[in-house]
Coordinates of C-alpha atoms in Angstrom, one line a residue:
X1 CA 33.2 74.9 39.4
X2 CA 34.0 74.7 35.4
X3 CA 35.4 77.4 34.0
X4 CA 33.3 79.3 31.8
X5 CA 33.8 81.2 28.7
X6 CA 32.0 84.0 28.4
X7 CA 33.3 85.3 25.0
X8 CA 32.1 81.7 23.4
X9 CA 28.7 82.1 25.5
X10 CA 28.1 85.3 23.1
X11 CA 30.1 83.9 20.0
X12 CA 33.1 86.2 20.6
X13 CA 36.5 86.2 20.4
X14 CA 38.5 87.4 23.0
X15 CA 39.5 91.5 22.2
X16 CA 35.9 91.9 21.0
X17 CA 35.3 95.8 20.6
X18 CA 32.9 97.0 23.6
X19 CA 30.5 97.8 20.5
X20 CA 30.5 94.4 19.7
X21 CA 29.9 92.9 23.0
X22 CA 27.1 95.1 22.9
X23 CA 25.6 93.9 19.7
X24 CA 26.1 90.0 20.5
X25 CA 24.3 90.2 24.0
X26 CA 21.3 92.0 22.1
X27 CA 20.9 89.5 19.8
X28 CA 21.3 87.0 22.3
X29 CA 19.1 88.3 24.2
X30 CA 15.9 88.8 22.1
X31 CA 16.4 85.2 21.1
X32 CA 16.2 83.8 24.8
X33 CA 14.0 85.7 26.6
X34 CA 11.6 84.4 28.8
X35 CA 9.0 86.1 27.2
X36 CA 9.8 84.6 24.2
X37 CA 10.3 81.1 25.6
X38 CA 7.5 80.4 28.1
X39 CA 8.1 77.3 29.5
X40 CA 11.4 76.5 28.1
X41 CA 13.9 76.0 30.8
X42 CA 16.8 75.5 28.2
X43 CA 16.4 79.2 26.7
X44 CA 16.0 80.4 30.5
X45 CA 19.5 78.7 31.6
X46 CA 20.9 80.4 28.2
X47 CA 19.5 83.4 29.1
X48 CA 21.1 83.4 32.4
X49 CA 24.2 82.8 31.2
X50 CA 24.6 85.3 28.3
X51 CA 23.2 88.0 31.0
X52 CA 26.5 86.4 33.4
X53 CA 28.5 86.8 30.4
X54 CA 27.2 90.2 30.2
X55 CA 27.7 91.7 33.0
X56 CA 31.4 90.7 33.3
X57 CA 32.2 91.6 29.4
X58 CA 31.0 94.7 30.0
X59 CA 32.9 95.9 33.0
X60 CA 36.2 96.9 32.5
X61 CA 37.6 96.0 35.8
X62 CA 35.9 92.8 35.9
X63 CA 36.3 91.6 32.3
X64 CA 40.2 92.8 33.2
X65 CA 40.0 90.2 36.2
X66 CA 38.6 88.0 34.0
X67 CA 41.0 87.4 31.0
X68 CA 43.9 86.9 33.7
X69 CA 42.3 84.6 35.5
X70 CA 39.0 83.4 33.8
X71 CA 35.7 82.7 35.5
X72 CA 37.3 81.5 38.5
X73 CA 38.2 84.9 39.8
X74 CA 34.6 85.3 40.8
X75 CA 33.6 82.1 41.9
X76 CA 31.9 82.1 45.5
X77 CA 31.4 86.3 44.7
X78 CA 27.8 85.9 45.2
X79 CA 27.4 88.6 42.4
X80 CA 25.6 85.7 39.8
X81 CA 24.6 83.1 42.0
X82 CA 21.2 83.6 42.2
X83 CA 21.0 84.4 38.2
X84 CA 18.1 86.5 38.5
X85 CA 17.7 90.2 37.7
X86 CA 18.7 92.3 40.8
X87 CA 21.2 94.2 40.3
X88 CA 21.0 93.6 36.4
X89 CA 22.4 97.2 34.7
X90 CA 20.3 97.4 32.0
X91 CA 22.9 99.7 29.9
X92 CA 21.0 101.3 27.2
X93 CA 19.2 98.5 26.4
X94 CA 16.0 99.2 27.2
X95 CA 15.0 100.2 24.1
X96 CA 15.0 96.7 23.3
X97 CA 13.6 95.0 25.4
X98 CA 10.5 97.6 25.5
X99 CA 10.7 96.6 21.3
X100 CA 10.5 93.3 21.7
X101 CA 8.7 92.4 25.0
X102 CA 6.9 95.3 25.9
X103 CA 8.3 96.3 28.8
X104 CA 7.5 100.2 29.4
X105 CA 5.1 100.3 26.2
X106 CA 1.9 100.3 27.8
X107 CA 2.7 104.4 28.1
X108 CA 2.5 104.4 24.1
X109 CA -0.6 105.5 22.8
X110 CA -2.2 103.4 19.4
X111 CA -5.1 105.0 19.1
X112 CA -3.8 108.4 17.5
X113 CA -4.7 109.6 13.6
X114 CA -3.2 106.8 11.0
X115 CA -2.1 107.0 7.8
X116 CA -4.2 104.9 5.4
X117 CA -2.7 101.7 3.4
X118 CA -1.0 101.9 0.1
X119 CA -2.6 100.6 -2.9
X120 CA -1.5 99.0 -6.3
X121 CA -2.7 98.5 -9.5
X122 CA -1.5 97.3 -12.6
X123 CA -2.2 98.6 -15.6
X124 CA -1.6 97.4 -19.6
X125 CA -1.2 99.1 -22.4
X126 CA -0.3 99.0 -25.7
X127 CA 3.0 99.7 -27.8
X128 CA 1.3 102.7 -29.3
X129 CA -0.2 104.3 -25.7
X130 CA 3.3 103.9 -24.2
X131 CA 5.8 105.9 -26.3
X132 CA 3.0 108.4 -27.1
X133 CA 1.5 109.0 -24.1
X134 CA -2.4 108.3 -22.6
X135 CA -5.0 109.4 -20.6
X136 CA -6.6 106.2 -18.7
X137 CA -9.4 105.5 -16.4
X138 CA -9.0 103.1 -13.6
X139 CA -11.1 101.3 -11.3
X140 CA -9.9 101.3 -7.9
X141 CA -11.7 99.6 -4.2
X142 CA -10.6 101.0 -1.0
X143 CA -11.3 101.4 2.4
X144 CA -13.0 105.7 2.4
X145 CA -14.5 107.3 5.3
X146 CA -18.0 106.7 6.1
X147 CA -19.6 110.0 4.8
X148 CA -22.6 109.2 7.2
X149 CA -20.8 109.9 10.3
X150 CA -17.7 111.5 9.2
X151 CA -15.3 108.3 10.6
X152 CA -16.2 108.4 14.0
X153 CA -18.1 105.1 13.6
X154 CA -20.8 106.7 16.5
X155 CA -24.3 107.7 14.9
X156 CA -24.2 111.4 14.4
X157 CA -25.5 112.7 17.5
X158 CA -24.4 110.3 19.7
X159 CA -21.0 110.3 22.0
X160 CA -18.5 107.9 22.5
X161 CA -16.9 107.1 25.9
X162 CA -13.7 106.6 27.0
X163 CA -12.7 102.9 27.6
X164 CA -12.7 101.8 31.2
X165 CA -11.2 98.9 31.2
X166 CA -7.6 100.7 29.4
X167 CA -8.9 104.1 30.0
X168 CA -8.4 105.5 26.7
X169 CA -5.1 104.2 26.1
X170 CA -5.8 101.6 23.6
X171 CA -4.0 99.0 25.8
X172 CA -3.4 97.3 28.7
X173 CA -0.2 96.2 30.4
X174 CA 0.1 92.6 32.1
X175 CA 2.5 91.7 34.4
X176 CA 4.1 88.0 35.7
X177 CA 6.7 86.9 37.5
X178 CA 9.8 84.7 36.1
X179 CA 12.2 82.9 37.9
X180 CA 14.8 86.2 36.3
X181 CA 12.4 88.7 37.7
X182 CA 9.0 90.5 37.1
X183 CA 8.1 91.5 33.3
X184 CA 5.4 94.1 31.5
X185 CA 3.9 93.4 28.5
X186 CA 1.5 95.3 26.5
X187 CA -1.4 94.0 24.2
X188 CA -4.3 95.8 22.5
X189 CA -7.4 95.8 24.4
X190 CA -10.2 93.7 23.4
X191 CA -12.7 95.4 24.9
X192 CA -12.0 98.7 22.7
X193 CA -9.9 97.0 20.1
X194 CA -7.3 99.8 20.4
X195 CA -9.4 102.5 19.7
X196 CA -9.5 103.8 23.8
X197 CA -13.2 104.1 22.9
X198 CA -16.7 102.9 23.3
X199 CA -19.2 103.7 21.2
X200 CA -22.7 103.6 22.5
X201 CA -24.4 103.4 19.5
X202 CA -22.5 102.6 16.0
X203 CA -23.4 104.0 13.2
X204 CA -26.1 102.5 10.8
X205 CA -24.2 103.0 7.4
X206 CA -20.7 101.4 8.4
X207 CA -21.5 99.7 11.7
X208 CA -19.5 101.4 13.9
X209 CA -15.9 100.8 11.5
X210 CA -15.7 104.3 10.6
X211 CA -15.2 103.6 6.9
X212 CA -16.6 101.7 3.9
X213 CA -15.7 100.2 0.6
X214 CA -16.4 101.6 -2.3
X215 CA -15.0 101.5 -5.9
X216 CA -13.8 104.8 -7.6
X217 CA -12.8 105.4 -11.5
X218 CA -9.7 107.2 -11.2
X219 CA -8.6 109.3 -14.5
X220 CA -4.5 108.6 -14.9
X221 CA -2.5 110.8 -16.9
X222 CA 0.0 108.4 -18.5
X223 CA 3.3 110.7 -20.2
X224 CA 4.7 109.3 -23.3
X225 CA 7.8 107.2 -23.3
X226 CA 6.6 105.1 -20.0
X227 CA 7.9 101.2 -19.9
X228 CA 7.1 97.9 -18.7
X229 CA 8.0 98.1 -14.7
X230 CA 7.8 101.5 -14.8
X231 CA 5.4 102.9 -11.1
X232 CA 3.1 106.2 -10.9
X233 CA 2.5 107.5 -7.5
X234 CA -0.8 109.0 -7.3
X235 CA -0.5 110.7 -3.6
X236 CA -3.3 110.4 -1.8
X237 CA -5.7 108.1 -3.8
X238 CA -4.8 105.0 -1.8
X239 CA -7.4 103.8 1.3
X240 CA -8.4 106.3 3.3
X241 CA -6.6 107.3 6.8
X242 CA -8.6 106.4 10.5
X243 CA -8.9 108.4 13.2
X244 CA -8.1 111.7 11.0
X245 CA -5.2 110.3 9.5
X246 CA -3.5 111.0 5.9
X247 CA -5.1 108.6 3.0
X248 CA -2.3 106.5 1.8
X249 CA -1.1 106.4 -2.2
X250 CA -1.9 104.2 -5.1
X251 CA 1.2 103.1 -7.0
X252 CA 0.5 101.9 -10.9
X253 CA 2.8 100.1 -12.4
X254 CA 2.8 100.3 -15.8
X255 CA 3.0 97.2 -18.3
X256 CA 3.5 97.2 -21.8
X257 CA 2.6 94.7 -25.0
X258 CA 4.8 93.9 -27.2
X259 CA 5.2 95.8 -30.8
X260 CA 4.7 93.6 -34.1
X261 CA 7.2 95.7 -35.6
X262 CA 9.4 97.5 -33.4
X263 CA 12.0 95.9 -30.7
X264 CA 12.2 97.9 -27.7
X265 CA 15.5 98.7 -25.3
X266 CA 15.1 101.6 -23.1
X267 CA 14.2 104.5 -25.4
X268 CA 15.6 103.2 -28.6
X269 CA 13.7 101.0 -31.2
X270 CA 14.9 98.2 -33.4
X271 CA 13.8 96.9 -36.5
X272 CA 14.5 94.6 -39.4
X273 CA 14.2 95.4 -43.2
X274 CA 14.7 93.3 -46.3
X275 CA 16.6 93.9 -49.3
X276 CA 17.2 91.9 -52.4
X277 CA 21.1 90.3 -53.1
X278 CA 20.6 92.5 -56.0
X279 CA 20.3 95.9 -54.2
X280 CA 22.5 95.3 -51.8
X281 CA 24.9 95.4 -54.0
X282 CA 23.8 97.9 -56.2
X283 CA 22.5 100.2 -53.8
X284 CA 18.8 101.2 -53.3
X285 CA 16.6 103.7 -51.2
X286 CA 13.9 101.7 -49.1
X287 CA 11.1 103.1 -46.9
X288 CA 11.8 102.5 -43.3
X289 CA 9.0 102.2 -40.5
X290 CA 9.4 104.1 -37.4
X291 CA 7.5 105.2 -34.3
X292 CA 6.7 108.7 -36.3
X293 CA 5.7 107.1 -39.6
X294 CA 7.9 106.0 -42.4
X295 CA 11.0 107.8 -43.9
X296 CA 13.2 107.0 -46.5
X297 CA 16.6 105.7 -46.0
X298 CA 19.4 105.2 -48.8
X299 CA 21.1 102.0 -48.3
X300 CA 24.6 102.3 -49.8
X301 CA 26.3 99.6 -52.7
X302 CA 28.3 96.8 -51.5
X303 CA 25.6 96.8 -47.5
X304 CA 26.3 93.4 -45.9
X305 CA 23.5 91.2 -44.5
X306 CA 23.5 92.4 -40.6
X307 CA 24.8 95.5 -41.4
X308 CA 22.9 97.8 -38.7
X309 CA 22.0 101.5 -39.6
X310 CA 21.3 104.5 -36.9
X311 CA 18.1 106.7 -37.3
X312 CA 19.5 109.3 -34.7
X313 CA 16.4 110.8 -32.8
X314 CA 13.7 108.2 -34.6
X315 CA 13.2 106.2 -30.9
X316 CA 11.0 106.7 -28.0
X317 CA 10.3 109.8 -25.9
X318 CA 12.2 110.1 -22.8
X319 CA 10.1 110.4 -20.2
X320 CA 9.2 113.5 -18.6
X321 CA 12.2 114.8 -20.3
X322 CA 13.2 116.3 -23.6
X323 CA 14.8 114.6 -26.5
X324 CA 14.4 110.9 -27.8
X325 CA 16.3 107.5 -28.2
X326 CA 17.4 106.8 -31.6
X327 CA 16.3 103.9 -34.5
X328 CA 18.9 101.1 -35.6
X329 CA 18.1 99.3 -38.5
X330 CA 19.1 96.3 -39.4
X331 CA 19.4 95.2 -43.2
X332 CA 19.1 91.1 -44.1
X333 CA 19.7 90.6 -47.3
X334 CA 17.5 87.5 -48.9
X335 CA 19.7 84.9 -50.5
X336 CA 16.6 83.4 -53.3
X337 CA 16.1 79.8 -52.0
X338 CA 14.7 79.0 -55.9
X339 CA 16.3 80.3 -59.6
X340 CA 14.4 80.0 -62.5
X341 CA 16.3 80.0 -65.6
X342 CA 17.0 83.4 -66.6
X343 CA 17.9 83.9 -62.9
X344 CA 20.8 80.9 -63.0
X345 CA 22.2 82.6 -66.4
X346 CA 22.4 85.9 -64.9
X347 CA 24.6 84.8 -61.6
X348 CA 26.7 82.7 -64.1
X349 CA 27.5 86.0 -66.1
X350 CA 28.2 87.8 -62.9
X351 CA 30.5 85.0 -62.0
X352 CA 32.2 84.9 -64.9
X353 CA 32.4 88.9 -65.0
X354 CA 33.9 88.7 -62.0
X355 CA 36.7 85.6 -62.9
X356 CA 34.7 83.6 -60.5
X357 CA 35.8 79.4 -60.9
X358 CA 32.7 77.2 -61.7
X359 CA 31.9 74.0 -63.7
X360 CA 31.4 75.5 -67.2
X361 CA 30.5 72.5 -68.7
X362 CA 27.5 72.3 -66.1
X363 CA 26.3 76.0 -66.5
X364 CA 24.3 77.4 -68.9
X365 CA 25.3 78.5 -72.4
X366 CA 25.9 82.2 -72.7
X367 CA 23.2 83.6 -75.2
X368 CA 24.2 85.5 -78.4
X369 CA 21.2 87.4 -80.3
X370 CA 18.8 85.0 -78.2
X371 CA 20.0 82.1 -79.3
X372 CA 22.9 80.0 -77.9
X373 CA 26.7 80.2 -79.1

């Protein structure tokens, strides 16, 4: 008989951690099971062997025996010939396969009180109704309760009965035989539909579904400072729970438009103003926009184009908080793309004022007593 290698059959190396022997046969395991694989004799032989590898790996006196003298040590043992599951030792695992092939789940009610589904709805609004703050109305569909018979989905005065073919539980176990052994699964029951109920006669408003659609307007206190991506929980307003259970939430998510004026990051504003070359040098006062109307700002001699200015506490509101972001302003100065004649002589004089090179020759004549020298 080959020798096998039962660290590569659950892509170990050898000196793998107990823990980790553990996690590589449960992987290994949901992948090939039988269950999983009906009909698929290449995942059953896998299966067979990562079980083998298993059951050795897992043993400290037999995975001992087995890195001194490999596989061989318990050929003709009898204890994997067969490959099946008797004498398999589960070892906590359980849990898993019960997860994944229902083994054990038919014991597991689904027919208890459950919560209702979460809802979402997006909602837009302007540059103005974000940083200040809203109240909106919303118009929302969900699954609610049927108000005729109270969710039951039976006609008021009129009984239900408990299911006979899962008797009440909502579902019904099915067992087969593999070649590794006998397996339980668990499925909801069609004749109940998981319920573990029959009702006799449904009701006439929601035909025996226990709820109904309907659309409500919902009133949404928006606070100021809110942003694109920003999500309100409102508890309870989402569809409706069954079987007694808690309605779920409705989640808005908040979108914002863009401002014409005003450039938005986080909870400060930005914004551009324009200024002559002449002022900028000079020095001027200019009336700035913000989010709280206009103010006036003194821009100093000598500003730069680009040169950005702070408004500290002119931004946004933070939300649900005190205080607010701050304002930057940014100055461009205009360069005149056109001179007319009076213009031209004036930059010349500045030029020369200044000791400025240029073509005198080319450049207008400086004026004496309006006429020229």
């Amino acid at each position: 008989m080959a020798s096998k290698d039962y660290y590569e059959l659950l892509g170990l190396q050898k000196g793998a951690s107990d823990d980790e022997i553990k996690r590589a046969f449960r992987k290994l395991a949901v992948k090939y099971h039988p269950d999983k694989n009906q009909g698929n004799e290449e995942a059953e032989a896998k299966f067979k062997e990562i079980n083998e590898a298993y059951q050795i790996l897992s043993d400290p006196e037999k995975r001992a025996k087995y890195d001194q003298f490999g596989s061989a040590a318990f050929d003709g043992s009898g204890g994997f010939g067969g490959g099946g599951f008797d004498g398999f030792d589960m070892g906590g695992f359980g849990d898993i396969f019960e997860s994944f092939f229902g083994g054990g789940g038919g014991s597991r009610r689904k027919n208890g009180p459950a919560r209702g589904s979460d809802l979402e709805y997006t909602i837009t609004l302007t540059f103005e109704e974000a940083i200040f703050g809203v109240e909106k109305e919303i118009s929302v569909t969900r699954s609610e309760n049927c108000e005729h018979c109270h969710g039951s989905g039976a006609e008021p005065g009129t009984n239900s009965k408990t299911c006979p073919t899962c008797g009440g539980a909502g579902q019904v176990r099915v067992q087969r035989q593999t070649p590794l052994g006998s397996f339980v699964s668990t499925s909801t029951c069609d004749t109940c539909r998981g319920s573990g109920k029959i009702i006799e006669k449904p009701c006439s408003h929601c035909r025996g579904k226990g709820n109904v659609r309907k659309t409500r307007n919902i009133k949404v206190n928006i606070p100021a400072g809110v942003d694109t991506g920003n999500v309100m929980p409102l508890r309870g307003q989402g569809e409706h729970g069954q079987r007694g259970g808690n309605p779920g939430d409705l989640y808005v998510r908040i979108n914002v438009a863009p401002s014409k004026v005003f450039t938005r990051k986080g909870n400060d504003v930005y914004i551009d103003t324009h200024v002559s070359m002449a002022k900028a040098a000079l020095g001027t006062e200019i009336t700035v926009a913000t989010v709280d109307g206009n103010v006036k700002y003194s821009v100093p001699a000598g500003t730069q184009s680009g040169t950005m200015f702070r408004l500290k506490g002119k931004g946004i509101q933070r939300v649900n908080s005190s205080g607010k972001g701050d304002q930057y302003v940014k100055v461009i100065v205009d360069i005149p793309k056109t001179l007319n004649k009076e213009q031209k002589e004036a930059l010349y004089d500045l030029m020369r004022a200044s000791g400025e090179e240029f073509d005198e020759a080319n450049a207008p004549k400086k004026k004496l007593f309006g006429k020229n020298k």
